[in-house]
Amino acid sequence: MKKINVQMFIFAIALVLTLSLSAQAQSGADTFKSKCAACHGADGTGSAVGKKMGAHDFTSAEVQKMSDAELTEVITNGKNKMPKYGDKLKPEEVKGLVAHIRTLKK
Ligand code: HEC
């Protein structure tokens, strides 16, 4: 009986973690569509305009090998033609965007 309770507890924790992570990626997906897709494309591979400015394909190993900290840094402070969003988005929203970018991995 006791063993079952422990398993149920672990299951419940895992469920909550999974749900909150996917909720974060979902809100990231919405923000991405409204604020980033113009340059990065809805699927993250980059729009014609974005590619001309130098945006990289988010589904590629090149971008996916960047750490969460590096992605956060570019989104928050910008880089070359990439606008900075540190003053427009809350840190949680940037975190959601990073989570969304991770879901784009091929
Ligand atoms: C006006 C066009 C534009 C918009 C809008 C834009 N970006 Fe970018 N982004 C760029 C360009 C151009 C780069 C490439 C910067 C470089 O390395 O020179 C870039 C780079 C990045 C990178 C680093 C990987 C890479 O491609 O080099 C991330 C991560 C990123 N953008 C995320 C976002 C997110 C998230 C948003 C929305 C909040 C966003 N961008 C909105 C143009 C844009």
PDB file of C-alpha atoms and ligand atoms in Angstrom:
ATOM      1  CA  MET A   1       0.000   0.000   0.000  1.00  0.00           C
ATOM      2  CA  LYS A   2       2.718   2.451   1.002  1.00  0.00           C
ATOM      3  CA  LYS A   3       4.687   1.657  -2.161  1.00  0.00           C
ATOM      4  CA  ILE A   4       1.694   2.479  -4.340  1.00  0.00           C
ATOM      5  CA  ASN A   5       1.338   5.853  -2.653  1.00  0.00           C
ATOM      6  CA  VAL A   6       4.959   6.717  -3.420  1.00  0.00           C
ATOM      7  CA  GLN A   7       4.448   5.754  -7.070  1.00  0.00           C
ATOM      8  CA  MET A   8       1.281   7.839  -7.268  1.00  0.00           C
ATOM      9  CA  PHE A   9       3.148  10.773  -5.765  1.00  0.00           C
ATOM     10  CA  ILE A  10       5.984  10.522  -8.290  1.00  0.00           C
ATOM     11  CA  PHE A  11       3.469  10.189 -11.107  1.00  0.00           C
ATOM     12  CA  ALA A  12       1.588  13.290  -9.948  1.00  0.00           C
ATOM     13  CA  ILE A  13       4.802  15.342  -9.772  1.00  0.00           C
ATOM     14  CA  ALA A  14       5.852  14.167 -13.239  1.00  0.00           C
ATOM     15  CA  LEU A  15       2.424  15.058 -14.621  1.00  0.00           C
ATOM     16  CA  VAL A  16       2.490  18.568 -13.154  1.00  0.00           C
ATOM     17  CA  LEU A  17       6.013  19.158 -14.493  1.00  0.00           C
ATOM     18  CA  THR A  18       5.087  17.956 -17.973  1.00  0.00           C
ATOM     19  CA  LEU A  19       1.940  20.085 -18.059  1.00  0.00           C
ATOM     20  CA  SER A  20       3.665  23.248 -16.877  1.00  0.00           C
ATOM     21  CA  LEU A  21       6.506  22.769 -19.378  1.00  0.00           C
ATOM     22  CA  SER A  22       4.107  22.307 -22.274  1.00  0.00           C
ATOM     23  CA  ALA A  23       2.023  25.287 -21.110  1.00  0.00           C
ATOM     24  CA  GLN A  24       5.205  27.361 -21.195  1.00  0.00           C
ATOM     25  CA  ALA A  25       6.044  26.172 -24.708  1.00  0.00           C
ATOM     26  CA  GLN A  26       2.439  26.857 -25.794  1.00  0.00           C
ATOM     27  CA  SER A  27       2.439  30.470 -24.603  1.00  0.00           C
ATOM     28  CA  GLY A  28       5.868  30.768 -26.239  1.00  0.00           C
ATOM     29  CA  ALA A  29       4.333  29.527 -29.482  1.00  0.00           C
ATOM     30  CA  ASP A  30       1.663  32.260 -29.356  1.00  0.00           C
ATOM     31  CA  THR A  31       4.193  35.009 -28.657  1.00  0.00           C
ATOM     32  CA  PHE A  32       6.422  33.616 -31.383  1.00  0.00           C
ATOM     33  CA  LYS A  33       3.629  33.776 -33.933  1.00  0.00           C
ATOM     34  CA  SER A  34       2.748  37.387 -33.113  1.00  0.00           C
ATOM     35  CA  LYS A  35       6.217  38.867 -32.532  1.00  0.00           C
ATOM     36  CA  CYS A  36       8.859  36.725 -34.223  1.00  0.00           C
ATOM     37  CA  ALA A  37       7.358  34.893 -37.196  1.00  0.00           C
ATOM     38  CA  ALA A  38       7.663  37.938 -39.507  1.00  0.00           C
ATOM     39  CA  CYS A  39      11.428  37.376 -39.557  1.00  0.00           C
ATOM     40  CA  HIS A  40      11.827  33.822 -38.296  1.00  0.00           C
ATOM     41  CA  GLY A  41       8.859  32.221 -40.081  1.00  0.00           C
ATOM     42  CA  ALA A  42       5.978  30.409 -38.351  1.00  0.00           C
ATOM     43  CA  ASP A  43       8.031  27.199 -38.397  1.00  0.00           C
ATOM     44  CA  GLY A  44      11.252  28.925 -37.291  1.00  0.00           C
ATOM     45  CA  THR A  45      13.142  28.288 -40.526  1.00  0.00           C
ATOM     46  CA  GLY A  46      13.168  32.016 -41.323  1.00  0.00           C
ATOM     47  CA  SER A  47      11.082  34.238 -43.603  1.00  0.00           C
ATOM     48  CA  ALA A  48      12.529  35.690 -46.808  1.00  0.00           C
ATOM     49  CA  VAL A  49      13.016  39.041 -45.050  1.00  0.00           C
ATOM     50  CA  GLY A  50      14.536  37.453 -41.945  1.00  0.00           C
ATOM     51  CA  LYS A  51      16.976  35.320 -43.931  1.00  0.00           C
ATOM     52  CA  LYS A  52      18.138  38.388 -45.865  1.00  0.00           C
ATOM     53  CA  MET A  53      18.869  40.065 -42.519  1.00  0.00           C
ATOM     54  CA  GLY A  54      20.895  37.062 -41.370  1.00  0.00           C
ATOM     55  CA  ALA A  55      18.472  34.998 -39.246  1.00  0.00           C
ATOM     56  CA  HIS A  56      19.394  31.342 -38.914  1.00  0.00           C
ATOM     57  CA  ASP A  57      17.154  28.291 -39.215  1.00  0.00           C
ATOM     58  CA  PHE A  58      15.879  27.489 -35.684  1.00  0.00           C
ATOM     59  CA  THR A  59      15.354  23.841 -36.624  1.00  0.00           C
ATOM     60  CA  SER A  60      19.056  23.481 -37.504  1.00  0.00           C
ATOM     61  CA  ALA A  61      21.783  22.013 -35.310  1.00  0.00           C
ATOM     62  CA  GLU A  62      23.541  25.371 -35.513  1.00  0.00           C
ATOM     63  CA  VAL A  63      20.807  27.112 -33.490  1.00  0.00           C
ATOM     64  CA  GLN A  64      19.765  24.091 -31.401  1.00  0.00           C
ATOM     65  CA  LYS A  65      23.319  23.671 -30.117  1.00  0.00           C
ATOM     66  CA  MET A  66      23.140  27.176 -28.595  1.00  0.00           C
ATOM     67  CA  SER A  67      22.495  27.021 -24.850  1.00  0.00           C
ATOM     68  CA  ASP A  68      19.278  28.338 -23.260  1.00  0.00           C
ATOM     69  CA  ALA A  69      21.398  31.159 -21.822  1.00  0.00           C
ATOM     70  CA  GLU A  70      22.681  32.118 -25.283  1.00  0.00           C
ATOM     71  CA  LEU A  71      19.197  32.074 -26.832  1.00  0.00           C
ATOM     72  CA  THR A  72      17.878  34.139 -23.905  1.00  0.00           C
ATOM     73  CA  GLU A  73      20.738  36.616 -24.370  1.00  0.00           C
ATOM     74  CA  VAL A  74      20.002  37.172 -28.091  1.00  0.00           C
ATOM     75  CA  ILE A  75      16.242  37.561 -27.470  1.00  0.00           C
ATOM     76  CA  THR A  76      16.744  39.908 -24.502  1.00  0.00           C
ATOM     77  CA  ASN A  77      19.563  42.098 -25.839  1.00  0.00           C
ATOM     78  CA  GLY A  78      19.338  41.592 -29.597  1.00  0.00           C
ATOM     79  CA  LYS A  79      22.178  40.943 -32.016  1.00  0.00           C
ATOM     80  CA  ASN A  80      22.954  42.851 -35.244  1.00  0.00           C
ATOM     81  CA  LYS A  81      19.543  43.132 -36.991  1.00  0.00           C
ATOM     82  CA  MET A  82      17.767  41.048 -34.369  1.00  0.00           C
ATOM     83  CA  PRO A  83      15.766  43.539 -32.255  1.00  0.00           C
ATOM     84  CA  LYS A  84      16.075  43.359 -28.470  1.00  0.00           C
ATOM     85  CA  TYR A  85      12.981  42.293 -26.549  1.00  0.00           C
ATOM     86  CA  GLY A  86      14.238  42.706 -22.981  1.00  0.00           C
ATOM     87  CA  ASP A  87      12.116  45.829 -22.495  1.00  0.00           C
ATOM     88  CA  LYS A  88       9.017  44.426 -24.242  1.00  0.00           C
ATOM     89  CA  LEU A  89       8.753  40.905 -22.856  1.00  0.00           C
ATOM     90  CA  LYS A  90       8.821  39.576 -19.297  1.00  0.00           C
ATOM     91  CA  PRO A  91      11.587  37.086 -18.419  1.00  0.00           C
ATOM     92  CA  GLU A  92       8.910  34.329 -18.245  1.00  0.00           C
ATOM     93  CA  GLU A  93       7.830  35.177 -21.778  1.00  0.00           C
ATOM     94  CA  VAL A  94      11.420  34.965 -23.031  1.00  0.00           C
ATOM     95  CA  LYS A  95      11.692  31.622 -21.229  1.00  0.00           C
ATOM     96  CA  GLY A  96       8.541  30.464 -23.028  1.00  0.00           C
ATOM     97  CA  LEU A  97      10.073  31.510 -26.352  1.00  0.00           C
ATOM     98  CA  VAL A  98      13.238  29.536 -25.635  1.00  0.00           C
ATOM     99  CA  ALA A  99      11.043  26.527 -24.738  1.00  0.00           C
ATOM    100  CA  HIS A 100       9.189  27.004 -28.025  1.00  0.00           C
ATOM    101  CA  ILE A 101      12.435  27.205 -30.030  1.00  0.00           C
ATOM    102  CA  ARG A 102      13.442  23.850 -28.471  1.00  0.00           C
ATOM    103  CA  THR A 103      10.238  22.263 -29.798  1.00  0.00           C
ATOM    104  CA  LEU A 104      11.260  23.258 -33.353  1.00  0.00           C
ATOM    105  CA  LYS A 105      14.276  20.926 -33.373  1.00  0.00           C
ATOM    106  CA  LYS A 106      14.122  18.575 -36.356  1.00  0.00           C
TER     107      LYS A 106
HETATM  108  C1  HEC B   1      13.089  42.283 -37.647  1.00  0.00           C
HETATM  109  C2  HEC B   1      13.339  40.859 -37.790  1.00  0.00           C
HETATM  110  C3  HEC B   1      13.381  40.003 -36.537  1.00  0.00           C
HETATM  111  C4  HEC B   1      12.405  39.845 -35.594  1.00  0.00           C
HETATM  112  C5  HEC B   1      11.037  40.501 -35.518  1.00  0.00           C
HETATM  113  C6  HEC B   1      12.916  38.859 -34.655  1.00  0.00           C
HETATM  114  N1  HEC B   1      14.176  38.450 -35.018  1.00  0.00           N
HETATM  115 FE1  HEC B   1      15.337  37.072 -34.077  1.00  0.00          FE
HETATM  116  N2  HEC B   1      16.850  37.420 -35.369  1.00  0.00           N
HETATM  117  C7  HEC B   1      16.775  38.266 -36.465  1.00  0.00           C
HETATM  118  C8  HEC B   1      18.065  38.255 -37.165  1.00  0.00           C
HETATM  119  C9  HEC B   1      18.398  39.036 -38.411  1.00  0.00           C
HETATM  120  C10 HEC B   1      18.910  37.373 -36.418  1.00  0.00           C
HETATM  121  C11 HEC B   1      20.369  37.010 -36.718  1.00  0.00           C
HETATM  122  C12 HEC B   1      21.276  37.874 -35.854  1.00  0.00           C
HETATM  123  C13 HEC B   1      22.737  37.636 -36.200  1.00  0.00           C
HETATM  124  O1  HEC B   1      23.259  36.601 -35.788  1.00  0.00           O
HETATM  125  O2  HEC B   1      23.304  38.475 -36.895  1.00  0.00           O
HETATM  126  C14 HEC B   1      18.106  36.864 -35.314  1.00  0.00           C
HETATM  127  C15 HEC B   1      18.570  35.958 -34.387  1.00  0.00           C
HETATM  128  C16 HEC B   1      17.796  35.349 -33.430  1.00  0.00           C
HETATM  129  C17 HEC B   1      18.252  34.290 -32.552  1.00  0.00           C
HETATM  130  C18 HEC B   1      19.638  33.642 -32.521  1.00  0.00           C
HETATM  131  C19 HEC B   1      19.710  32.543 -33.547  1.00  0.00           C
HETATM  132  C20 HEC B   1      19.980  33.097 -34.902  1.00  0.00           C
HETATM  133  O3  HEC B   1      19.112  32.987 -35.792  1.00  0.00           O
HETATM  134  O4  HEC B   1      21.063  33.668 -35.106  1.00  0.00           O
HETATM  135  C21 HEC B   1      17.185  33.978 -31.753  1.00  0.00           C
HETATM  136  C22 HEC B   1      17.145  32.905 -30.684  1.00  0.00           C
HETATM  137  C23 HEC B   1      16.098  34.844 -32.133  1.00  0.00           C
HETATM  138  N3  HEC B   1      16.494  35.674 -33.163  1.00  0.00           N
HETATM  139  C24 HEC B   1      14.840  34.821 -31.558  1.00  0.00           C
HETATM  140  C25 HEC B   1      13.817  35.707 -31.856  1.00  0.00           C
HETATM  141  C26 HEC B   1      12.579  35.771 -31.131  1.00  0.00           C
HETATM  142  C27 HEC B   1      12.195  34.825 -30.015  1.00  0.00           C
HETATM  143  C28 HEC B   1      11.857  36.796 -31.649  1.00  0.00           C
HETATM  144  C29 HEC B   1      10.494  37.303 -31.218  1.00  0.00           C
HETATM  145  C30 HEC B   1      10.364  37.767 -29.840  1.00  0.00           C
HETATM  146  C31 HEC B   1      12.636  37.359 -32.730  1.00  0.00           C
HETATM  147  N4  HEC B   1      13.819  36.684 -32.811  1.00  0.00           N
HETATM  148  C32 HEC B   1      12.226  38.395 -33.538  1.00  0.00           C
HETATM  149  C33 HEC B   1      15.676  39.001 -36.862  1.00  0.00           C
HETATM  150  C34 HEC B   1      14.494  39.139 -36.158  1.00  0.00           C
END
